CSV table of C-alpha atoms and ligand atoms in Angstrom, one decimal:
chain,number,residue,atom,x,y,z
A,108,MET,CA,0.1,0.1,0.0
A,109,SER,CA,1.2,3.4,-0.9
A,110,LEU,CA,1.1,6.3,1.5
A,111,MET,CA,1.0,8.8,-1.2
A,112,THR,CA,-2.3,10.7,-1.1
A,113,ILE,CA,-4.6,12.0,-3.7
A,114,ASP,CA,-3.4,15.5,-3.2
A,115,GLU,CA,0.3,14.7,-3.8
A,116,ARG,CA,-0.7,12.4,-6.8
A,117,SER,CA,-2.8,15.1,-8.4
A,118,VAL,CA,-0.2,17.7,-7.9
A,119,ASN,CA,2.4,15.6,-9.6
A,120,GLU,CA,0.1,14.8,-12.5
A,121,ILE,CA,-0.6,18.4,-13.0
A,122,ALA,CA,3.1,19.3,-12.7
A,123,SER,CA,4.0,16.9,-15.5
A,124,SER,CA,1.2,17.8,-17.8
A,125,ASN,CA,1.7,21.4,-19.1
A,126,GLY,CA,2.9,24.8,-18.3
A,127,ALA,CA,-0.4,26.2,-16.9
A,128,GLY,CA,-0.8,23.1,-14.7
A,129,LEU,CA,2.8,23.7,-13.4
A,130,ARG,CA,1.9,27.1,-12.1
A,131,ASP,CA,-1.3,25.5,-10.5
A,132,ALA,CA,0.8,22.8,-8.8
A,133,GLY,CA,3.3,25.6,-7.7
A,134,ALA,CA,0.5,27.6,-6.3
A,135,PHE,CA,-0.8,24.6,-4.4
A,136,ARG,CA,2.6,23.8,-2.9
A,137,GLU,CA,3.1,27.4,-1.9
A,138,ARG,CA,-0.1,27.6,0.0
A,139,LEU,CA,0.4,24.2,1.6
A,140,ASP,CA,3.8,25.5,2.7
A,141,ARG,CA,2.3,28.8,4.0
A,142,LEU,CA,-0.4,26.8,5.9
A,143,ALA,CA,2.5,24.8,7.6
A,144,GLU,CA,4.4,28.0,8.2
A,145,VAL,CA,1.5,29.7,9.8
A,146,ALA,CA,0.6,26.7,11.9
A,147,VAL,CA,4.2,26.6,13.3
A,148,ARG,CA,5.0,30.2,13.7
A,149,VAL,CA,1.6,31.7,14.6
A,150,GLY,CA,-0.6,28.9,15.7
A,151,LEU,CA,2.0,27.1,17.8
A,152,GLY,CA,4.5,29.8,18.4
A,153,LEU,CA,7.0,26.9,18.6
A,154,SER,CA,10.1,28.0,20.6
A,155,ARG,CA,13.7,27.2,19.9
A,156,GLY,CA,14.7,23.9,21.5
A,157,GLN,CA,11.1,22.8,22.1
A,158,GLU,CA,9.9,19.4,21.3
A,159,LEU,CA,6.8,18.9,19.1
A,160,VAL,CA,4.3,16.0,19.3
A,161,MET,CA,2.0,15.9,16.2
A,162,THR,CA,-1.1,13.7,15.5
A,163,ALA,CA,-2.2,13.3,11.8
A,164,PRO,CA,-4.3,11.0,9.6
A,165,LEU,CA,-2.2,9.0,7.2
A,166,ASP,CA,-3.6,11.0,4.2
A,167,ALA,CA,-2.1,14.2,5.7
A,168,LEU,CA,1.5,13.0,5.1
A,169,PRO,CA,2.4,15.9,2.7
A,170,LEU,CA,1.1,18.6,5.2
A,171,ALA,CA,2.7,16.8,8.1
A,172,ARG,CA,6.1,16.9,6.3
A,173,ARG,CA,5.8,20.6,5.5
A,174,ILE,CA,5.0,21.3,9.2
A,175,THR,CA,7.9,19.0,10.3
A,176,GLU,CA,10.3,21.1,8.0
A,177,HIS,CA,9.1,24.4,9.4
A,178,ALA,CA,9.2,23.1,13.0
A,179,TYR,CA,12.9,22.1,12.6
A,180,LYS,CA,13.6,25.5,10.9
A,181,ALA,CA,12.0,27.1,13.9
A,182,GLY,CA,14.3,25.3,16.2
A,183,ALA,CA,12.4,22.2,17.2
A,184,SER,CA,14.6,19.8,19.2
A,185,LEU,CA,12.6,16.7,18.1
A,186,VAL,CA,9.4,16.2,16.0
A,187,THR,CA,7.4,13.1,16.6
A,188,THR,CA,4.3,12.3,14.5
A,189,LEU,CA,1.8,9.8,15.5
A,190,PHE,CA,-0.3,8.8,12.3
A,191,THR,CA,-3.7,7.3,12.6
A,192,ASP,CA,-5.4,4.9,9.9
A,193,GLU,CA,-9.0,4.9,9.6
A,194,GLU,CA,-9.1,1.6,7.7
A,195,ALA,CA,-7.6,0.1,10.9
A,196,THR,CA,-10.3,1.7,13.0
A,197,LEU,CA,-12.9,0.0,10.8
A,198,MET,CA,-11.1,-3.4,11.0
A,199,ARG,CA,-11.5,-3.1,14.8
A,200,PHE,CA,-15.2,-2.6,14.6
A,201,HIS,CA,-15.6,-5.4,12.1
A,202,HIS,CA,-13.4,-8.0,13.6
A,203,ALA,CA,-12.5,-7.3,17.3
A,204,SER,CA,-14.3,-9.0,20.1
A,205,ASP,CA,-17.1,-7.3,21.8
A,206,GLU,CA,-15.5,-7.2,25.3
A,207,SER,CA,-12.5,-5.3,23.9
A,208,PHE,CA,-14.5,-2.1,23.1
A,209,ASP,CA,-13.9,-0.8,26.6
A,210,GLN,CA,-10.1,-0.7,26.0
A,211,ALA,CA,-8.0,2.2,24.9
A,212,ALA,CA,-4.2,2.5,24.5
A,213,GLU,CA,-3.7,4.0,28.0
A,214,TRP,CA,0.1,3.7,27.7
A,215,LEU,CA,0.1,5.8,24.6
A,216,GLN,CA,-2.1,8.5,26.2
A,217,ASN,CA,0.1,8.5,29.2
A,218,GLY,CA,3.1,8.9,27.1
A,219,ILE,CA,1.6,11.9,25.2
A,220,ALA,CA,0.7,13.4,28.6
A,221,ALA,CA,4.2,12.8,29.8
A,222,SER,CA,5.7,14.6,26.7
A,223,TYR,CA,3.6,17.7,27.5
A,224,ARG,CA,4.8,17.7,31.1
A,225,SER,CA,8.3,17.7,29.9
A,226,GLY,CA,7.6,20.7,27.7
A,227,ALA,CA,6.6,19.4,24.3
A,228,ALA,CA,4.1,21.5,22.2
A,229,ARG,CA,1.2,19.7,20.5
A,230,LEU,CA,0.0,20.1,16.9
A,231,GLY,CA,-3.1,18.1,15.8
A,232,ILE,CA,-4.0,17.8,12.1
A,233,THR,CA,-7.7,17.0,11.5
A,234,GLY,CA,-9.0,15.5,8.3
A,235,THR,CA,-11.1,12.7,9.6
A,236,ASN,CA,-13.9,11.0,7.6
A,237,PRO,CA,-17.0,12.5,9.4
A,238,ALA,CA,-19.1,9.5,8.7
A,239,LEU,CA,-16.6,6.8,9.4
A,240,LEU,CA,-18.5,5.1,12.1
A,241,ALA,CA,-21.9,6.0,11.0
A,242,HIS,CA,-22.9,2.5,10.3
A,243,GLU,CA,-21.3,0.9,13.3
A,244,ASP,CA,-23.0,-0.2,16.5
A,245,PRO,CA,-23.6,3.0,18.5
A,246,ASN,CA,-23.1,1.2,21.7
A,247,ARG,CA,-19.8,0.0,20.7
A,248,VAL,CA,-18.9,3.4,19.4
A,249,ALA,CA,-19.9,5.0,22.7
A,250,ARG,CA,-17.9,2.4,24.6
A,251,ALA,CA,-14.8,3.0,22.6
A,252,ASN,CA,-15.1,6.7,22.8
A,253,LEU,CA,-15.6,6.6,26.5
A,254,ALA,CA,-12.6,4.3,27.1
A,255,LEU,CA,-10.5,6.8,24.8
A,256,SER,CA,-11.9,9.7,26.7
A,257,LYS,CA,-10.9,8.2,30.1
A,258,ALA,CA,-7.4,7.2,28.8
A,259,SER,CA,-6.8,10.6,27.5
A,260,ARG,CA,-8.0,12.6,30.3
A,261,PRO,CA,-4.4,13.4,31.7
A,262,ALA,CA,-3.4,14.7,28.3
A,263,LEU,CA,-6.6,16.6,27.8
A,264,ASP,CA,-6.4,18.3,31.2
A,265,LEU,CA,-3.0,19.7,30.3
A,266,ILE,CA,-4.4,21.0,27.0
A,267,THR,CA,-7.5,22.6,28.5
A,268,ARG,CA,-5.6,24.3,31.2
A,269,HIS,CA,-3.2,25.6,28.6
A,270,GLU,CA,-0.2,24.3,30.3
A,271,ILE,CA,1.5,24.0,26.9
A,272,ASN,CA,1.3,25.8,23.5
A,273,TRP,CA,-0.9,23.8,21.0
A,274,THR,CA,-2.8,24.2,17.8
A,275,ILE,CA,-5.1,22.3,15.4
A,276,VAL,CA,-5.0,22.7,11.6
A,277,ALA,CA,-6.8,20.8,8.9
A,278,CYS,CA,-5.7,18.8,5.8
A,279,ALA,CA,-8.2,17.9,3.0
A,280,THR,CA,-8.4,14.1,2.8
A,281,PRO,CA,-10.2,12.1,0.2
A,282,ALA,CA,-12.9,10.7,2.6
A,283,TRP,CA,-13.6,14.0,4.1
A,284,ALA,CA,-13.7,15.8,0.7
A,285,ARG,CA,-16.3,13.2,-0.6
A,286,GLN,CA,-18.5,14.2,2.3
A,287,VAL,CA,-18.2,17.9,1.7
A,288,PHE,CA,-18.6,17.7,-2.1
A,289,PRO,CA,-20.7,14.5,-2.7
A,290,ASP,CA,-21.5,15.4,-6.3
A,291,ASP,CA,-17.8,15.7,-7.4
A,292,ASP,CA,-15.3,13.0,-8.4
A,293,GLU,CA,-12.7,12.5,-5.7
A,294,GLU,CA,-9.9,14.5,-7.2
A,295,THR,CA,-12.2,17.5,-7.8
A,296,ALA,CA,-13.5,17.2,-4.3
A,297,VAL,CA,-10.1,17.1,-2.7
A,298,ALA,CA,-9.1,20.2,-4.8
A,299,ARG,CA,-12.2,22.1,-3.7
A,300,LEU,CA,-11.8,21.2,-0.2
A,301,TRP,CA,-8.1,22.5,-0.2
A,302,GLU,CA,-9.4,25.7,-1.8
A,303,ALA,CA,-11.8,26.2,1.0
A,304,ILE,CA,-9.3,25.4,3.8
A,305,PHE,CA,-6.8,27.7,2.3
A,306,ALA,CA,-9.3,30.6,2.1
A,307,VAL,CA,-10.8,30.3,5.5
A,308,THR,CA,-7.5,29.5,7.2
A,309,ARG,CA,-6.4,32.9,5.7
A,310,VAL,CA,-3.3,31.6,3.8
A,311,GLY,CA,-4.4,32.8,0.3
A,312,SER,CA,-1.9,35.7,0.3
A,313,PRO,CA,1.8,35.9,0.8
A,314,ASP,CA,1.4,38.0,4.0
A,315,ALA,CA,-0.5,35.4,5.7
A,316,VAL,CA,1.5,35.6,9.0
A,317,GLN,CA,0.7,39.4,9.2
A,318,ASN,CA,-3.0,38.9,8.4
A,319,TRP,CA,-3.2,36.3,11.1
A,320,GLN,CA,-1.7,38.8,13.6
A,321,THR,CA,-4.2,41.4,12.6
A,322,HIS,CA,-7.2,39.0,12.8
A,323,ASP,CA,-5.9,37.8,16.3
A,324,ALA,CA,-5.7,41.5,17.6
A,325,GLN,CA,-9.4,42.1,16.5
A,326,LEU,CA,-10.7,39.0,18.3
A,327,GLN,CA,-8.8,39.8,21.5
A,328,GLN,CA,-10.3,43.4,21.3
A,329,ARG,CA,-13.7,41.9,21.1
A,330,ALA,CA,-13.2,39.7,24.1
A,331,ARG,CA,-11.8,42.7,26.0
A,332,LEU,CA,-14.9,44.7,25.3
A,333,LEU,CA,-17.1,41.9,26.5
A,334,ASN,CA,-15.1,41.5,29.7
A,335,GLU,CA,-15.6,45.0,30.5
A,336,LYS,CA,-19.4,44.5,30.5
A,337,ARG,CA,-19.5,41.8,33.3
A,338,PHE,CA,-22.8,40.4,31.8
A,339,SER,CA,-24.4,37.8,34.1
A,340,ALA,CA,-26.2,36.1,31.3
A,341,LEU,CA,-26.8,36.0,27.6
A,342,HIS,CA,-30.2,35.6,26.0
A,343,PHE,CA,-30.5,33.8,22.6
A,344,ARG,CA,-33.6,34.3,20.5
A,345,GLY,CA,-34.1,32.6,17.0
A,346,PRO,CA,-36.1,29.9,15.3
A,347,GLY,CA,-36.7,27.1,17.8
A,348,THR,CA,-34.5,28.9,20.4
A,349,ASP,CA,-35.4,30.9,23.5
A,350,LEU,CA,-32.6,30.3,25.8
A,351,ARG,CA,-30.9,32.1,28.8
A,352,VAL,CA,-27.4,31.2,29.5
A,353,GLY,CA,-26.1,32.3,32.9
A,354,LEU,CA,-22.4,33.1,32.9
A,355,ALA,CA,-20.0,31.7,35.4
A,356,ASP,CA,-18.8,33.9,38.3
A,357,ASP,CA,-15.6,35.6,37.3
A,358,HIS,CA,-16.0,34.4,33.7
A,359,LEU,CA,-13.5,35.5,31.3
A,360,TRP,CA,-14.1,36.0,27.4
A,361,LEU,CA,-11.3,34.8,25.2
A,362,GLY,CA,-10.7,35.2,21.5
A,363,GLY,CA,-7.9,34.6,19.2
A,364,GLY,CA,-4.5,33.8,20.8
A,365,THR,CA,-3.7,33.0,24.4
A,366,THR,CA,-0.6,32.6,26.3
A,367,ALA,CA,0.0,29.3,27.6
A,368,ARG,CA,1.2,28.6,31.2
A,369,ASN,CA,4.7,27.9,29.8
A,370,GLY,CA,4.8,31.5,28.6
A,371,ILE,CA,4.4,30.9,24.9
A,372,PRO,CA,1.6,32.7,22.9
A,373,CYS,CA,-0.4,30.3,20.7
A,374,ILE,CA,-3.7,30.3,18.7
A,375,PRO,CA,-5.2,27.0,19.5
A,376,ASN,CA,-7.5,26.6,16.5
A,377,MET,CA,-6.8,27.6,12.8
A,378,PRO,CA,-9.3,28.9,11.7
A,379,THR,CA,-10.8,30.7,14.6
A,380,GLU,CA,-13.5,33.3,14.5
A,381,GLU,CA,-15.1,33.0,17.9
A,382,VAL,CA,-15.0,34.8,21.2
A,383,PHE,CA,-16.1,32.4,23.9
A,384,THR,CA,-16.5,32.1,27.7
A,385,THR,CA,-17.7,29.8,30.5
A,386,PRO,CA,-21.4,29.4,31.2
A,387,HIS,CA,-22.7,28.7,34.7
A,388,LYS,CA,-23.4,24.9,34.8
A,389,ASP,CA,-26.5,25.4,36.9
A,390,ARG,CA,-28.0,28.6,35.3
A,391,VAL,CA,-29.2,27.6,31.8
A,392,GLU,CA,-33.0,27.8,31.1
A,393,GLY,CA,-35.0,27.3,28.0
A,394,LEU,CA,-35.1,25.7,24.5
A,395,VAL,CA,-32.4,25.6,21.9
A,396,THR,CA,-32.3,24.2,18.4
A,397,SER,CA,-29.1,23.4,16.4
A,398,SER,CA,-28.6,25.4,13.2
A,399,LYS,CA,-26.2,23.0,11.6
A,400,PRO,CA,-25.6,19.2,11.8
A,401,LEU,CA,-23.1,18.0,14.3
A,402,SER,CA,-20.3,15.5,13.4
A,403,TYR,CA,-19.6,13.6,16.5
A,404,GLN,CA,-16.7,11.1,16.5
A,405,GLY,CA,-17.8,9.4,13.2
A,406,SER,CA,-21.5,9.9,13.5
A,407,LEU,CA,-23.9,12.7,12.4
A,408,ILE,CA,-26.5,14.3,14.6
A,409,GLU,CA,-29.0,16.6,12.9
A,410,ASP,CA,-31.7,18.9,14.0
A,411,ILE,CA,-30.9,18.8,17.7
A,412,ARG,CA,-33.7,20.1,20.0
A,413,VAL,CA,-32.9,20.4,23.7
A,414,ARG,CA,-34.6,21.9,26.8
A,415,PHE,CA,-32.5,23.0,29.9
A,416,GLU,CA,-33.7,23.4,33.4
A,417,GLY,CA,-31.4,24.4,36.1
A,418,GLY,CA,-28.5,24.0,33.8
A,419,ARG,CA,-29.3,20.4,33.0
A,420,ILE,CA,-30.9,19.0,29.8
A,421,VAL,CA,-34.2,17.6,30.7
A,422,ASP,CA,-35.5,16.9,27.3
A,423,MET,CA,-33.9,16.2,24.0
A,424,ALA,CA,-34.6,15.1,20.4
A,425,ALA,CA,-32.7,14.9,17.1
A,426,LYS,CA,-34.0,14.1,13.6
A,427,THR,CA,-31.0,11.9,13.0
A,428,GLY,CA,-28.5,10.4,15.4
A,429,GLU,CA,-30.8,10.8,18.4
A,430,ALA,CA,-29.4,7.5,20.0
A,431,ILE,CA,-25.8,8.8,19.7
A,432,LEU,CA,-26.9,12.2,21.2
A,433,ARG,CA,-28.5,10.3,24.2
A,434,ARG,CA,-25.5,8.2,24.7
A,435,MET,CA,-23.2,11.2,24.6
A,436,VAL,CA,-25.2,13.1,27.1
A,437,GLU,CA,-25.3,10.1,29.4
A,438,THR,CA,-21.3,9.9,29.5
A,439,ASP,CA,-21.5,11.5,33.0
A,440,ASP,CA,-23.5,14.2,34.9
A,441,GLY,CA,-21.5,17.0,33.3
A,442,ALA,CA,-22.2,15.9,29.8
A,443,ARG,CA,-25.7,17.2,30.1
A,444,ARG,CA,-24.6,20.7,31.1
A,445,LEU,CA,-22.8,23.5,29.3
A,446,GLY,CA,-19.1,24.1,29.4
A,447,GLU,CA,-18.7,26.7,26.7
A,448,VAL,CA,-20.7,29.5,25.0
A,449,ALA,CA,-19.3,31.2,21.9
A,450,LEU,CA,-20.3,34.1,19.7
A,451,VAL,CA,-19.5,34.2,16.0
A,452,PRO,CA,-20.9,36.6,13.5
A,453,HIS,CA,-23.0,35.2,10.6
A,454,SER,CA,-20.7,37.0,8.1
A,455,SER,CA,-17.5,35.0,9.2
A,456,PRO,CA,-15.6,33.7,6.1
A,457,ILE,CA,-16.6,30.1,7.0
A,458,SER,CA,-20.3,31.0,7.0
A,459,LYS,CA,-19.8,33.0,3.7
A,460,SER,CA,-18.2,29.9,2.1
A,461,GLY,CA,-21.8,28.4,2.4
A,462,LEU,CA,-20.2,25.0,3.0
A,463,LEU,CA,-21.0,22.5,5.6
A,464,PHE,CA,-17.4,21.1,6.5
A,465,TRP,CA,-18.8,18.2,8.8
A,466,ASN,CA,-15.9,19.2,11.0
A,467,THR,CA,-16.3,21.1,14.3
A,468,LEU,CA,-12.9,23.1,13.8
A,469,PHE,CA,-14.7,24.7,10.8
A,470,ASP,CA,-18.3,24.5,11.5
A,471,GLU,CA,-18.1,26.0,15.0
A,472,ASN,CA,-16.5,29.0,13.4
A,473,ALA,CA,-19.4,29.6,11.1
A,474,ALA,CA,-22.0,30.2,13.8
A,475,SER,CA,-22.5,31.0,17.5
A,476,HIS,CA,-22.3,27.8,19.4
A,477,MET,CA,-22.2,26.2,22.8
A,478,ALA,CA,-20.4,23.0,24.1
A,479,LEU,CA,-21.8,20.3,26.3
A,480,GLY,CA,-19.2,19.1,28.8
A,481,GLN,CA,-15.9,20.3,30.0
A,482,ALA,CA,-15.3,24.0,30.7
A,483,TYR,CA,-11.9,25.7,29.9
A,484,SER,CA,-10.4,26.9,33.3
A,485,THR,CA,-8.7,29.7,31.2
A,486,CYS,CA,-12.2,31.2,30.7
A,487,ILE,CA,-12.4,31.9,34.5
A,488,ARG,CA,-10.4,34.7,36.1
A,489,ASP,CA,-7.2,33.1,37.6
A,490,GLY,CA,-8.8,29.8,36.7
A,491,ASP,CA,-5.4,28.2,36.2
A,492,THR,CA,-4.6,28.5,39.9
A,493,LEU,CA,-8.0,27.0,41.1
A,494,ASP,CA,-8.6,23.3,41.7
A,495,ALA,CA,-11.6,21.4,40.4
A,496,SER,CA,-13.9,22.1,43.4
A,497,GLN,CA,-13.1,25.9,43.3
A,498,LEU,CA,-13.7,26.0,39.6
A,499,GLY,CA,-17.1,24.1,40.1
A,500,GLY,CA,-18.1,26.6,42.9
A,501,LYS,CA,-17.8,29.4,40.3
A,502,GLY,CA,-20.1,27.4,37.9
A,503,ALA,CA,-17.4,25.8,35.6
A,504,ASN,CA,-18.6,22.5,34.4
A,505,SER,CA,-16.6,19.2,34.5
A,506,SER,CA,-17.0,16.2,32.2
A,507,LEU,CA,-15.1,13.7,30.1
A,508,ILE,CA,-16.6,15.2,26.9
A,509,HIS,CA,-16.4,18.6,25.3
A,510,VAL,CA,-18.8,18.6,22.3
A,511,ASP,CA,-19.5,21.9,20.3
A,512,TRP,CA,-22.7,22.3,18.4
A,513,MET,CA,-23.9,25.3,16.3
A,514,ILE,CA,-27.0,27.4,17.2
A,515,GLY,CA,-26.3,30.7,15.5
A,516,SER,CA,-27.6,31.8,12.1
A,517,GLY,CA,-28.6,34.9,10.3
A,518,ARG,CA,-31.8,34.9,12.3
A,519,MET,CA,-30.3,34.7,15.8
A,520,ASP,CA,-30.6,37.8,18.2
A,521,VAL,CA,-28.4,37.8,21.3
A,522,ASP,CA,-28.7,40.2,24.4
A,523,GLY,CA,-26.2,40.6,27.2
A,524,ILE,CA,-28.0,40.6,30.5
A,525,SER,CA,-26.6,42.8,33.3
A,526,PRO,CA,-26.7,41.6,37.0
A,527,ASP,CA,-29.6,44.2,37.6
A,528,GLY,CA,-31.6,42.5,34.8
A,529,GLY,CA,-31.1,45.1,32.1
A,530,ALA,CA,-30.8,43.8,28.5
A,531,GLU,CA,-28.1,45.1,25.9
A,532,PRO,CA,-28.4,44.1,22.3
A,533,LEU,CA,-25.1,42.3,21.3
A,534,MET,CA,-26.1,40.7,18.0
A,535,ARG,CA,-29.0,41.2,15.6
A,536,PHE,CA,-29.6,38.9,12.7
A,537,GLY,CA,-26.4,37.2,13.6
A,538,GLU,CA,-24.2,40.3,13.3
A,539,TRP,CA,-22.5,42.3,16.1
A,540,VAL,CA,-24.3,45.5,17.2
A,541,GLU,CA,-21.5,48.1,17.0
B,125,ZN,ZN1,-16.0,27.2,20.6
B,126,ZN,ZN1,-15.5,24.2,22.3
């Protein structure tokens, strides 16, 4: 079996065909290289002498190599990449014994956590097939996910507490591209998905590093303005939604980059268009309807309708994937409470692309959203210095899961509610009220 991917093959074919094609292939290589450079320099802020641990799907090999090169040029001491193979995952579901689905490679997850503790940075390349496990037994999918969640908890804790600098970028893979562009042949679909990734990840022009720095400053300014307001709640109104989300005590809005506790500034998600904070786990009331499908670890959940009382989901339904949704929410008590609320204007580049990416990294940046499960302690004032029970006391939720789902649209209004009950319009028809 060859590890060469469609993108690399098609580029080589274009390169060998004619002069016009050669320019296209050159332009592709240039932007792939720019994505790798932006990921290492701006996303990760990799520092000289730092170790890097990267995770990537097999099909992301060309991008992983460009990133590796830029990481060593930036002074990385050692780059280690862990590749995953989706075919192997399917083989497990088709041939492994039933009792084995409560197992995860705990030794590997502990090793990853150990690398972070010893100062390594983390870069994740996403490109997963959104529907990989759609036809597998949901009970087995849930058990395997739970086992993996438990095993990766120590590593995830270090990430969510921003102990180290980390970032996630995307690579167009054939299986993912087929899901986004089902009417195109595979080569066209991959090329179109790459175009979309380059555009919304802001690496289309040669001054990509500077564009990212400007964009980052704008998001940080928006977060600063919201922090000055000290709202006690947000009120969302839209089709199928009338929801009041209480905010945690001492909540902190974040947007764009953040400085990790190791002192290195990083931008954890590329793309990113959101400003986000921690809701109060006991103070969410009302109805909310999802505005885009949710791709959850290989399965698709569409048209989610949920009712909250006292912060807990008390009622839920979904047009497709309801069984997966119910199992997800039953992971633990925190899985039925909110750990994040985020505001994204409807005019974001991802929303403008009109595409459904079936990937949270992209789709959550197309619309205002919320996450069930674990809260980010960095979204609480001095949260990094507080223990779990102190964070819980301020309203920050705790769970094995953190699942973002989209609720915003061009028909969503959002008000900020002051402690005295006064309402201030924040968004109208999905756009910021300036
Ligand atoms: Zn978010
Ligand atoms: Zn999130």
